[in-house]
PDB file of N, CA, C and O in Angstrom:
ATOM      1  N   GLU A   1      77.586  -1.577 -47.583  1.00 54.00           N
ATOM      2  CA  GLU A   1      76.781  -2.750 -47.382  1.00 54.00           C
ATOM      3  C   GLU A   1      75.491  -2.694 -48.184  1.00 54.00           C
ATOM      4  O   GLU A   1      74.924  -3.717 -48.486  1.00 54.00           O
ATOM      5  N   GLY A   2      74.981  -1.544 -48.429  1.00 55.00           N
ATOM      6  CA  GLY A   2      73.654  -1.456 -49.019  1.00 55.00           C
ATOM      7  C   GLY A   2      72.616  -1.478 -47.914  1.00 55.00           C
ATOM      8  O   GLY A   2      72.928  -1.559 -46.736  1.00 55.00           O
ATOM      9  N   ARG A   3      71.397  -1.402 -48.314  1.00 63.00           N
ATOM     10  CA  ARG A   3      70.310  -1.426 -47.337  1.00 63.00           C
ATOM     11  C   ARG A   3      70.108  -2.844 -46.829  1.00 63.00           C
ATOM     12  O   ARG A   3      70.015  -3.776 -47.608  1.00 63.00           O
ATOM     13  N   LEU A   4      70.048  -3.034 -45.520  1.00 60.00           N
ATOM     14  CA  LEU A   4      69.821  -4.351 -44.946  1.00 60.00           C
ATOM     15  C   LEU A   4      68.327  -4.621 -44.928  1.00 60.00           C
ATOM     16  O   LEU A   4      67.546  -3.799 -44.467  1.00 60.00           O
ATOM     17  N   ASN A   5      67.931  -5.782 -45.444  1.00 80.00           N
ATOM     18  CA  ASN A   5      66.515  -6.033 -45.637  1.00 80.00           C
ATOM     19  C   ASN A   5      65.908  -7.136 -44.790  1.00 80.00           C
ATOM     20  O   ASN A   5      64.933  -6.924 -44.122  1.00 80.00           O
ATOM     21  N   ARG A   6      66.433  -8.322 -44.850  1.00 92.00           N
ATOM     22  CA  ARG A   6      65.804  -9.471 -44.213  1.00 92.00           C
ATOM     23  C   ARG A   6      66.767 -10.112 -43.227  1.00 92.00           C
ATOM     24  O   ARG A   6      67.983 -10.071 -43.404  1.00 92.00           O
ATOM     25  N   VAL A   7      66.191 -10.747 -42.212  1.00 95.00           N
ATOM     26  CA  VAL A   7      66.985 -11.399 -41.173  1.00 95.00           C
ATOM     27  C   VAL A   7      66.376 -12.754 -40.865  1.00 95.00           C
ATOM     28  O   VAL A   7      65.155 -12.868 -40.729  1.00 95.00           O
ATOM     29  N   VAL A   8      67.218 -13.798 -40.769  1.00 97.00           N
ATOM     30  CA  VAL A   8      66.805 -15.098 -40.251  1.00 97.00           C
ATOM     31  C   VAL A   8      67.861 -15.555 -39.255  1.00 97.00           C
ATOM     32  O   VAL A   8      69.030 -15.192 -39.371  1.00 97.00           O
ATOM     33  N   VAL A   9      67.419 -16.350 -38.284  1.00 96.00           N
ATOM     34  CA  VAL A   9      68.328 -16.854 -37.252  1.00 96.00           C
ATOM     35  C   VAL A   9      68.274 -18.378 -37.278  1.00 96.00           C
ATOM     36  O   VAL A   9      67.193 -18.967 -37.200  1.00 96.00           O
ATOM     37  N   ALA A  10      69.432 -19.003 -37.387  1.00 96.00           N
ATOM     38  CA  ALA A  10      69.519 -20.463 -37.374  1.00 96.00           C
ATOM     39  C   ALA A  10      69.311 -20.949 -35.942  1.00 96.00           C
ATOM     40  O   ALA A  10      70.082 -20.589 -35.051  1.00 96.00           O
ATOM     41  N   PRO A  11      68.274 -21.745 -35.700  1.00 94.00           N
ATOM     42  CA  PRO A  11      67.976 -22.142 -34.328  1.00 94.00           C
ATOM     43  C   PRO A  11      69.035 -23.030 -33.680  1.00 94.00           C
ATOM     44  O   PRO A  11      69.217 -22.985 -32.468  1.00 94.00           O
ATOM     45  N   GLU A  12      69.763 -23.801 -34.482  1.00 91.00           N
ATOM     46  CA  GLU A  12      70.727 -24.733 -33.881  1.00 91.00           C
ATOM     47  C   GLU A  12      71.992 -24.070 -33.359  1.00 91.00           C
ATOM     48  O   GLU A  12      72.613 -24.559 -32.421  1.00 91.00           O
ATOM     49  N   ASP A  13      72.411 -22.942 -33.959  1.00 92.00           N
ATOM     50  CA  ASP A  13      73.646 -22.310 -33.476  1.00 92.00           C
ATOM     51  C   ASP A  13      73.535 -20.807 -33.271  1.00 92.00           C
ATOM     52  O   ASP A  13      74.489 -20.168 -32.853  1.00 92.00           O
ATOM     53  N   GLY A  14      72.388 -20.228 -33.569  1.00 94.00           N
ATOM     54  CA  GLY A  14      72.179 -18.807 -33.351  1.00 94.00           C
ATOM     55  C   GLY A  14      72.805 -17.886 -34.374  1.00 94.00           C
ATOM     56  O   GLY A  14      72.761 -16.668 -34.212  1.00 94.00           O
ATOM     57  N   THR A  15      73.389 -18.448 -35.446  1.00 95.00           N
ATOM     58  CA  THR A  15      73.956 -17.595 -36.491  1.00 95.00           C
ATOM     59  C   THR A  15      72.837 -16.757 -37.112  1.00 95.00           C
ATOM     60  O   THR A  15      71.767 -17.272 -37.420  1.00 95.00           O
ATOM     61  N   VAL A  16      73.119 -15.485 -37.272  1.00 95.00           N
ATOM     62  CA  VAL A  16      72.162 -14.550 -37.854  1.00 95.00           C
ATOM     63  C   VAL A  16      72.579 -14.291 -39.297  1.00 95.00           C
ATOM     64  O   VAL A  16      73.743 -13.996 -39.570  1.00 95.00           O
ATOM     65  N   TYR A  17      71.610 -14.400 -40.214  1.00 96.00           N
ATOM     66  CA  TYR A  17      71.864 -14.120 -41.627  1.00 96.00           C
ATOM     67  C   TYR A  17      71.055 -12.894 -42.012  1.00 96.00           C
ATOM     68  O   TYR A  17      69.853 -12.827 -41.754  1.00 96.00           O
ATOM     69  N   VAL A  18      71.741 -11.914 -42.620  1.00 94.00           N
ATOM     70  CA  VAL A  18      71.124 -10.646 -42.981  1.00 94.00           C
ATOM     71  C   VAL A  18      71.417 -10.370 -44.450  1.00 94.00           C
ATOM     72  O   VAL A  18      72.567 -10.476 -44.889  1.00 94.00           O
ATOM     73  N   THR A  19      70.379 -10.007 -45.214  1.00 94.00           N
ATOM     74  CA  THR A  19      70.627  -9.651 -46.609  1.00 94.00           C
ATOM     75  C   THR A  19      71.148  -8.218 -46.696  1.00 94.00           C
ATOM     76  O   THR A  19      70.718  -7.339 -45.955  1.00 94.00           O
ATOM     77  N   ALA A  20      72.089  -8.016 -47.589  1.00 91.00           N
ATOM     78  CA  ALA A  20      72.566  -6.679 -47.960  1.00 91.00           C
ATOM     79  C   ALA A  20      72.232  -6.551 -49.447  1.00 91.00           C
ATOM     80  O   ALA A  20      73.011  -6.948 -50.306  1.00 91.00           O
ATOM     81  N   SER A  21      71.025  -6.051 -49.723  1.00 88.00           N
ATOM     82  CA  SER A  21      70.483  -6.166 -51.085  1.00 88.00           C
ATOM     83  C   SER A  21      71.284  -5.423 -52.144  1.00 88.00           C
ATOM     84  O   SER A  21      71.528  -5.958 -53.219  1.00 88.00           O
ATOM     85  N   ILE A  22      71.706  -4.225 -51.875  1.00 89.00           N
ATOM     86  CA  ILE A  22      72.431  -3.468 -52.893  1.00 89.00           C
ATOM     87  C   ILE A  22      73.794  -4.100 -53.166  1.00 89.00           C
ATOM     88  O   ILE A  22      74.265  -4.131 -54.292  1.00 89.00           O
ATOM     89  N   ALA A  23      74.411  -4.666 -52.135  1.00 91.00           N
ATOM     90  CA  ALA A  23      75.704  -5.331 -52.295  1.00 91.00           C
ATOM     91  C   ALA A  23      75.567  -6.723 -52.903  1.00 91.00           C
ATOM     92  O   ALA A  23      76.562  -7.307 -53.331  1.00 91.00           O
ATOM     93  N   GLY A  24      74.336  -7.275 -52.942  1.00 93.00           N
ATOM     94  CA  GLY A  24      74.156  -8.630 -53.476  1.00 93.00           C
ATOM     95  C   GLY A  24      74.794  -9.686 -52.594  1.00 93.00           C
ATOM     96  O   GLY A  24      75.352 -10.653 -53.083  1.00 93.00           O
ATOM     97  N   GLN A  25      74.703  -9.484 -51.281  1.00 94.00           N
ATOM     98  CA  GLN A  25      75.359 -10.380 -50.344  1.00 94.00           C
ATOM     99  C   GLN A  25      74.414 -10.793 -49.222  1.00 94.00           C
ATOM    100  O   GLN A  25      73.429 -10.118 -48.942  1.00 94.00           O
ATOM    101  N   VAL A  26      74.782 -11.900 -48.580  1.00 96.00           N
ATOM    102  CA  VAL A  26      74.201 -12.286 -47.306  1.00 96.00           C
ATOM    103  C   VAL A  26      75.330 -12.222 -46.290  1.00 96.00           C
ATOM    104  O   VAL A  26      76.424 -12.744 -46.533  1.00 96.00           O
ATOM    105  N   LEU A  27      75.073 -11.568 -45.170  1.00 95.00           N
ATOM    106  CA  LEU A  27      76.067 -11.472 -44.109  1.00 95.00           C
ATOM    107  C   LEU A  27      75.744 -12.521 -43.055  1.00 95.00           C
ATOM    108  O   LEU A  27      74.600 -12.634 -42.625  1.00 95.00           O
ATOM    109  N   ALA A  28      76.744 -13.286 -42.650  1.00 96.00           N
ATOM    110  CA  ALA A  28      76.583 -14.267 -41.582  1.00 96.00           C
ATOM    111  C   ALA A  28      77.219 -13.684 -40.333  1.00 96.00           C
ATOM    112  O   ALA A  28      78.403 -13.336 -40.331  1.00 96.00           O
ATOM    113  N   ILE A  29      76.431 -13.575 -39.274  1.00 95.00           N
ATOM    114  CA  ILE A  29      76.904 -12.997 -38.024  1.00 95.00           C
ATOM    115  C   ILE A  29      76.836 -14.076 -36.947  1.00 95.00           C
ATOM    116  O   ILE A  29      75.756 -14.571 -36.635  1.00 95.00           O
ATOM    117  N   ARG A  30      77.981 -14.443 -36.428  1.00 92.00           N
ATOM    118  CA  ARG A  30      78.035 -15.476 -35.387  1.00 92.00           C
ATOM    119  C   ARG A  30      77.891 -14.830 -34.021  1.00 92.00           C
ATOM    120  O   ARG A  30      78.573 -13.842 -33.721  1.00 92.00           O
ATOM    121  N   PRO A  31      77.018 -15.375 -33.174  1.00 91.00           N
ATOM    122  CA  PRO A  31      76.801 -14.752 -31.867  1.00 91.00           C
ATOM    123  C   PRO A  31      78.029 -14.797 -30.959  1.00 91.00           C
ATOM    124  O   PRO A  31      78.210 -13.902 -30.133  1.00 91.00           O
ATOM    125  N   ASP A  32      78.900 -15.791 -31.119  1.00 91.00           N
ATOM    126  CA  ASP A  32      80.093 -15.861 -30.276  1.00 91.00           C
ATOM    127  C   ASP A  32      81.134 -14.803 -30.645  1.00 91.00           C
ATOM    128  O   ASP A  32      81.992 -14.460 -29.836  1.00 91.00           O
ATOM    129  N   LEU A  33      81.043 -14.280 -31.863  1.00 88.00           N
ATOM    130  CA  LEU A  33      81.968 -13.236 -32.299  1.00 88.00           C
ATOM    131  C   LEU A  33      81.367 -11.841 -32.195  1.00 88.00           C
ATOM    132  O   LEU A  33      82.084 -10.854 -32.140  1.00 88.00           O
ATOM    133  N   SER A  34      80.030 -11.770 -32.234  1.00 82.00           N
ATOM    134  CA  SER A  34      79.328 -10.480 -32.299  1.00 82.00           C
ATOM    135  C   SER A  34      79.859  -9.640 -33.449  1.00 82.00           C
ATOM    136  O   SER A  34      80.038  -8.435 -33.329  1.00 82.00           O
ATOM    137  N   ALA A  35      80.173 -10.310 -34.552  1.00 89.00           N
ATOM    138  CA  ALA A  35      80.716  -9.628 -35.728  1.00 89.00           C
ATOM    139  C   ALA A  35      80.362 -10.421 -36.982  1.00 89.00           C
ATOM    140  O   ALA A  35      79.938 -11.571 -36.899  1.00 89.00           O
ATOM    141  N   VAL A  36      80.548  -9.789 -38.120  1.00 93.00           N
ATOM    142  CA  VAL A  36      80.308 -10.465 -39.395  1.00 93.00           C
ATOM    143  C   VAL A  36      81.389 -11.522 -39.593  1.00 93.00           C
ATOM    144  O   VAL A  36      82.578 -11.208 -39.632  1.00 93.00           O
ATOM    145  N   ALA A  37      80.962 -12.772 -39.707  1.00 93.00           N
ATOM    146  CA  ALA A  37      81.898 -13.879 -39.892  1.00 93.00           C
ATOM    147  C   ALA A  37      82.125 -14.173 -41.364  1.00 93.00           C
ATOM    148  O   ALA A  37      83.170 -14.698 -41.737  1.00 93.00           O
ATOM    149  N   ALA A  38      81.124 -13.842 -42.206  1.00 95.00           N
ATOM    150  CA  ALA A  38      81.250 -14.118 -43.645  1.00 95.00           C
ATOM    151  C   ALA A  38      80.354 -13.172 -44.435  1.00 95.00           C
ATOM    152  O   ALA A  38      79.291 -12.778 -43.976  1.00 95.00           O
ATOM    153  N   ARG A  39      80.824 -12.821 -45.607  1.00 96.00           N
ATOM    154  CA  ARG A  39      80.051 -12.061 -46.597  1.00 96.00           C
ATOM    155  C   ARG A  39      79.939 -12.982 -47.803  1.00 96.00           C
ATOM    156  O   ARG A  39      80.943 -13.273 -48.447  1.00 96.00           O
ATOM    157  N   ILE A  40      78.729 -13.438 -48.066  1.00 96.00           N
ATOM    158  CA  ILE A  40      78.509 -14.436 -49.102  1.00 96.00           C
ATOM    159  C   ILE A  40      77.832 -13.773 -50.291  1.00 96.00           C
ATOM    160  O   ILE A  40      76.712 -13.261 -50.173  1.00 96.00           O
ATOM    161  N   ALA A  41      78.510 -13.759 -51.440  1.00 96.00           N
ATOM    162  CA  ALA A  41      77.947 -13.155 -52.651  1.00 96.00           C
ATOM    163  C   ALA A  41      76.856 -14.061 -53.211  1.00 96.00           C
ATOM    164  O   ALA A  41      77.055 -15.260 -53.389  1.00 96.00           O
ATOM    165  N   VAL A  42      75.701 -13.463 -53.447  1.00 95.00           N
ATOM    166  CA  VAL A  42      74.576 -14.164 -54.071  1.00 95.00           C
ATOM    167  C   VAL A  42      74.135 -13.340 -55.270  1.00 95.00           C
ATOM    168  O   VAL A  42      74.880 -12.485 -55.719  1.00 95.00           O
ATOM    169  N   GLY A  43      72.946 -13.565 -55.782  1.00 91.00           N
ATOM    170  CA  GLY A  43      72.474 -12.810 -56.950  1.00 91.00           C
ATOM    171  C   GLY A  43      72.086 -11.382 -56.592  1.00 91.00           C
ATOM    172  O   GLY A  43      72.278 -10.915 -55.471  1.00 91.00           O
ATOM    173  N   ALA A  44      71.498 -10.702 -57.566  1.00 93.00           N
ATOM    174  CA  ALA A  44      71.134  -9.296 -57.420  1.00 93.00           C
ATOM    175  C   ALA A  44      69.926  -9.109 -56.508  1.00 93.00           C
ATOM    176  O   ALA A  44      68.917  -9.773 -56.659  1.00 93.00           O
ATOM    177  N   PHE A  45      70.061  -8.218 -55.553  1.00 93.00           N
ATOM    178  CA  PHE A  45      69.005  -7.826 -54.625  1.00 93.00           C
ATOM    179  C   PHE A  45      68.371  -9.009 -53.883  1.00 93.00           C
ATOM    180  O   PHE A  45      67.196  -9.307 -54.061  1.00 93.00           O
ATOM    181  N   PRO A  46      69.140  -9.684 -53.029  1.00 94.00           N
ATOM    182  CA  PRO A  46      68.578 -10.782 -52.249  1.00 94.00           C
ATOM    183  C   PRO A  46      67.465 -10.257 -51.336  1.00 94.00           C
ATOM    184  O   PRO A  46      67.647  -9.232 -50.675  1.00 94.00           O
ATOM    185  N   GLN A  47      66.333 -10.928 -51.344  1.00 89.00           N
ATOM    186  CA  GLN A  47      65.188 -10.478 -50.564  1.00 89.00           C
ATOM    187  C   GLN A  47      64.674 -11.535 -49.604  1.00 89.00           C
ATOM    188  O   GLN A  47      64.569 -11.290 -48.423  1.00 89.00           O
ATOM    189  N   GLY A  48      64.327 -12.719 -50.107  1.00 93.00           N
ATOM    190  CA  GLY A  48      63.752 -13.749 -49.254  1.00 93.00           C
ATOM    191  C   GLY A  48      64.802 -14.757 -48.835  1.00 93.00           C
ATOM    192  O   GLY A  48      65.718 -15.061 -49.589  1.00 93.00           O
ATOM    193  N   MET A  49      64.675 -15.258 -47.598  1.00 97.00           N
ATOM    194  CA  MET A  49      65.578 -16.298 -47.120  1.00 97.00           C
ATOM    195  C   MET A  49      64.780 -17.353 -46.370  1.00 97.00           C
ATOM    196  O   MET A  49      63.783 -17.041 -45.725  1.00 97.00           O
ATOM    197  N   ALA A  50      65.246 -18.600 -46.473  1.00 97.00           N
ATOM    198  CA  ALA A  50      64.634 -19.706 -45.746  1.00 97.00           C
ATOM    199  C   ALA A  50      65.730 -20.680 -45.343  1.00 97.00           C
ATOM    200  O   ALA A  50      66.677 -20.915 -46.099  1.00 97.00           O
ATOM    201  N   LEU A  51      65.598 -21.230 -44.157  1.00 97.00           N
ATOM    202  CA  LEU A  51      66.556 -22.204 -43.643  1.00 97.00           C
ATOM    203  C   LEU A  51      66.033 -23.615 -43.815  1.00 97.00           C
ATOM    204  O   LEU A  51      64.829 -23.859 -43.678  1.00 97.00           O
ATOM    205  N   SER A  52      66.926 -24.527 -44.131  1.00 95.00           N
ATOM    206  CA  SER A  52      66.659 -25.959 -44.064  1.00 95.00           C
ATOM    207  C   SER A  52      67.910 -26.564 -43.429  1.00 95.00           C
ATOM    208  O   SER A  52      68.925 -25.879 -43.311  1.00 95.00           O
ATOM    209  N   PRO A  53      67.872 -27.805 -42.988  1.00 94.00           N
ATOM    210  CA  PRO A  53      69.051 -28.353 -42.302  1.00 94.00           C
ATOM    211  C   PRO A  53      70.345 -28.178 -43.113  1.00 94.00           C
ATOM    212  O   PRO A  53      70.482 -28.690 -44.218  1.00 94.00           O
ATOM    213  N   GLY A  54      71.259 -27.395 -42.565  1.00 94.00           N
ATOM    214  CA  GLY A  54      72.561 -27.187 -43.190  1.00 94.00           C
ATOM    215  C   GLY A  54      72.582 -26.258 -44.383  1.00 94.00           C
ATOM    216  O   GLY A  54      73.637 -25.978 -44.940  1.00 94.00           O
ATOM    217  N   LYS A  55      71.448 -25.742 -44.784  1.00 96.00           N
ATOM    218  CA  LYS A  55      71.367 -24.898 -45.986  1.00 96.00           C
ATOM    219  C   LYS A  55      70.645 -23.586 -45.686  1.00 96.00           C
ATOM    220  O   LYS A  55      69.825 -23.503 -44.787  1.00 96.00           O
ATOM    221  N   LEU A  56      70.964 -22.571 -46.477  1.00 97.00           N
ATOM    222  CA  LEU A  56      70.229 -21.313 -46.476  1.00 97.00           C
ATOM    223  C   LEU A  56      69.854 -21.027 -47.922  1.00 97.00           C
ATOM    224  O   LEU A  56      70.722 -21.007 -48.796  1.00 97.00           O
ATOM    225  N   TRP A  57      68.574 -20.865 -48.164  1.00 97.00           N
ATOM    226  CA  TRP A  57      68.069 -20.566 -49.500  1.00 97.00           C
ATOM    227  C   TRP A  57      67.814 -19.070 -49.586  1.00 97.00           C
ATOM    228  O   TRP A  57      67.222 -18.481 -48.679  1.00 97.00           O
ATOM    229  N   VAL A  58      68.253 -18.445 -50.680  1.00 97.00           N
ATOM    230  CA  VAL A  58      68.126 -17.000 -50.839  1.00 97.00           C
ATOM    231  C   VAL A  58      67.488 -16.697 -52.198  1.00 97.00           C
ATOM    232  O   VAL A  58      68.012 -17.099 -53.238  1.00 97.00           O
ATOM    233  N   ALA A  59      66.365 -15.993 -52.175  1.00 96.00           N
ATOM    234  CA  ALA A  59      65.696 -15.573 -53.410  1.00 96.00           C
ATOM    235  C   ALA A  59      66.201 -14.186 -53.778  1.00 96.00           C
ATOM    236  O   ALA A  59      66.154 -13.259 -52.967  1.00 96.00           O
ATOM    237  N   ASP A  60      66.681 -14.057 -55.006  1.00 93.00           N
ATOM    238  CA  ASP A  60      67.242 -12.799 -55.496  1.00 93.00           C
ATOM    239  C   ASP A  60      66.241 -12.145 -56.441  1.00 93.00           C
ATOM    240  O   ASP A  60      66.018 -12.630 -57.555  1.00 93.00           O
ATOM    241  N   SER A  61      65.651 -11.032 -55.989  1.00 91.00           N
ATOM    242  CA  SER A  61      64.598 -10.400 -56.785  1.00 91.00           C
ATOM    243  C   SER A  61      65.130  -9.657 -57.999  1.00 91.00           C
ATOM    244  O   SER A  61      64.402  -9.441 -58.962  1.00 91.00           O
ATOM    245  N   GLY A  62      66.392  -9.268 -57.998  1.00 90.00           N
ATOM    246  CA  GLY A  62      66.945  -8.492 -59.104  1.00 90.00           C
ATOM    247  C   GLY A  62      67.197  -9.287 -60.359  1.00 90.00           C
ATOM    248  O   GLY A  62      67.142  -8.754 -61.468  1.00 90.00           O
ATOM    249  N   ASP A  63      67.476 -10.589 -60.210  1.00 92.00           N
ATOM    250  CA  ASP A  63      67.744 -11.407 -61.392  1.00 92.00           C
ATOM    251  C   ASP A  63      66.916 -12.686 -61.437  1.00 92.00           C
ATOM    252  O   ASP A  63      67.110 -13.519 -62.318  1.00 92.00           O
ATOM    253  N   GLY A  64      66.007 -12.846 -60.476  1.00 92.00           N
ATOM    254  CA  GLY A  64      65.099 -13.992 -60.501  1.00 92.00           C
ATOM    255  C   GLY A  64      65.744 -15.328 -60.184  1.00 92.00           C
ATOM    256  O   GLY A  64      65.208 -16.368 -60.531  1.00 92.00           O
ATOM    257  N   THR A  65      66.898 -15.326 -59.524  1.00 94.00           N
ATOM    258  CA  THR A  65      67.570 -16.582 -59.195  1.00 94.00           C
ATOM    259  C   THR A  65      67.344 -16.954 -57.728  1.00 94.00           C
ATOM    260  O   THR A  65      66.900 -16.132 -56.925  1.00 94.00           O
ATOM    261  N   VAL A  66      67.662 -18.194 -57.423  1.00 95.00           N
ATOM    262  CA  VAL A  66      67.657 -18.670 -56.045  1.00 95.00           C
ATOM    263  C   VAL A  66      69.019 -19.284 -55.778  1.00 95.00           C
ATOM    264  O   VAL A  66      69.488 -20.133 -56.530  1.00 95.00           O
ATOM    265  N   ALA A  67      69.662 -18.837 -54.706  1.00 96.00           N
ATOM    266  CA  ALA A  67      70.965 -19.376 -54.330  1.00 96.00           C
ATOM    267  C   ALA A  67      70.786 -20.317 -53.143  1.00 96.00           C
ATOM    268  O   ALA A  67      70.023 -20.018 -52.225  1.00 96.00           O
ATOM    269  N   MET A  68      71.487 -21.441 -53.168  1.00 97.00           N
ATOM    270  CA  MET A  68      71.510 -22.347 -52.030  1.00 97.00           C
ATOM    271  C   MET A  68      72.900 -22.263 -51.415  1.00 97.00           C
ATOM    272  O   MET A  68      73.901 -22.533 -52.079  1.00 97.00           O
ATOM    273  N   ILE A  69      72.961 -21.888 -50.151  1.00 97.00           N
ATOM    274  CA  ILE A  69      74.225 -21.725 -49.444  1.00 97.00           C
ATOM    275  C   ILE A  69      74.422 -22.905 -48.507  1.00 97.00           C
ATOM    276  O   ILE A  69      73.516 -23.264 -47.742  1.00 97.00           O
ATOM    277  N   ASP A  70      75.602 -23.501 -48.563  1.00 96.00           N
ATOM    278  CA  ASP A  70      75.999 -24.510 -47.586  1.00 96.00           C
ATOM    279  C   ASP A  70      76.443 -23.732 -46.351  1.00 96.00           C
ATOM    280  O   ASP A  70      77.454 -23.039 -46.373  1.00 96.00           O
ATOM    281  N   ARG A  71      75.681 -23.833 -45.262  1.00 95.00           N
ATOM    282  CA  ARG A  71      75.962 -23.012 -44.087  1.00 95.00           C
ATOM    283  C   ARG A  71      77.264 -23.385 -43.395  1.00 95.00           C
ATOM    284  O   ARG A  71      77.948 -22.527 -42.842  1.00 95.00           O
ATOM    285  N   ALA A  72      77.650 -24.641 -43.425  1.00 93.00           N
ATOM    286  CA  ALA A  72      78.909 -25.053 -42.787  1.00 93.00           C
ATOM    287  C   ALA A  72      80.115 -24.468 -43.521  1.00 93.00           C
ATOM    288  O   ALA A  72      81.100 -24.075 -42.903  1.00 93.00           O
ATOM    289  N   GLN A  73      80.027 -24.399 -44.848  1.00 93.00           N
ATOM    290  CA  GLN A  73      81.134 -23.880 -45.655  1.00 93.00           C
ATOM    291  C   GLN A  73      81.049 -22.378 -45.883  1.00 93.00           C
ATOM    292  O   GLN A  73      82.047 -21.731 -46.199  1.00 93.00           O
ATOM    293  N   GLY A  74      79.823 -21.824 -45.785  1.00 92.00           N
ATOM    294  CA  GLY A  74      79.638 -20.401 -46.040  1.00 92.00           C
ATOM    295  C   GLY A  74      79.801 -20.035 -47.500  1.00 92.00           C
ATOM    296  O   GLY A  74      80.240 -18.945 -47.821  1.00 92.00           O
ATOM    297  N   THR A  75      79.443 -21.000 -48.378  1.00 93.00           N
ATOM    298  CA  THR A  75      79.587 -20.760 -49.812  1.00 93.00           C
ATOM    299  C   THR A  75      78.307 -21.127 -50.552  1.00 93.00           C
ATOM    300  O   THR A  75      77.520 -21.960 -50.106  1.00 93.00           O
ATOM    301  N   VAL A  76      78.130 -20.497 -51.709  1.00 95.00           N
ATOM    302  CA  VAL A  76      76.998 -20.821 -52.571  1.00 95.00           C
ATOM    303  C   VAL A  76      77.285 -22.143 -53.264  1.00 95.00           C
ATOM    304  O   VAL A  76      78.340 -22.317 -53.887  1.00 95.00           O
ATOM    305  N   VAL A  77      76.359 -23.083 -53.150  1.00 92.00           N
ATOM    306  CA  VAL A  77      76.495 -24.393 -53.761  1.00 92.00           C
ATOM    307  C   VAL A  77      75.806 -24.408 -55.114  1.00 92.00           C
ATOM    308  O   VAL A  77      76.316 -24.945 -56.069  1.00 92.00           O
ATOM    309  N   VAL A  78      74.611 -23.809 -55.164  1.00 80.00           N
ATOM    310  CA  VAL A  78      73.806 -23.783 -56.389  1.00 80.00           C
ATOM    311  C   VAL A  78      73.221 -22.399 -56.537  1.00 80.00           C
ATOM    312  O   VAL A  78      72.766 -21.793 -55.579  1.00 80.00           O
ATOM    313  N   GLU A  79      73.243 -21.865 -57.769  1.00 68.00           N
ATOM    314  CA  GLU A  79      72.562 -20.593 -58.040  1.00 68.00           C
ATOM    315  C   GLU A  79      71.817 -20.723 -59.328  1.00 68.00           C
ATOM    316  O   GLU A  79      72.246 -21.348 -60.260  1.00 68.00           O
TER     317      GLU A  79
END
């Protein structure tokens, strides 16, 4: 997984998003499963995350990109 760095919680459904910086991923953990529901590949060394309605924004410090994730689909829409 790499070192886990940042955590945000979606207030509407309680999904927890955790960066796995070395793996270049964001892990989505659903509270009803108590397990990783999705591993979403983003850019190198994801560090910062911010939520907006239906979206998760991820700043990747390793390559200077920002990924926008569609939270309903669990996929990167824009990088």
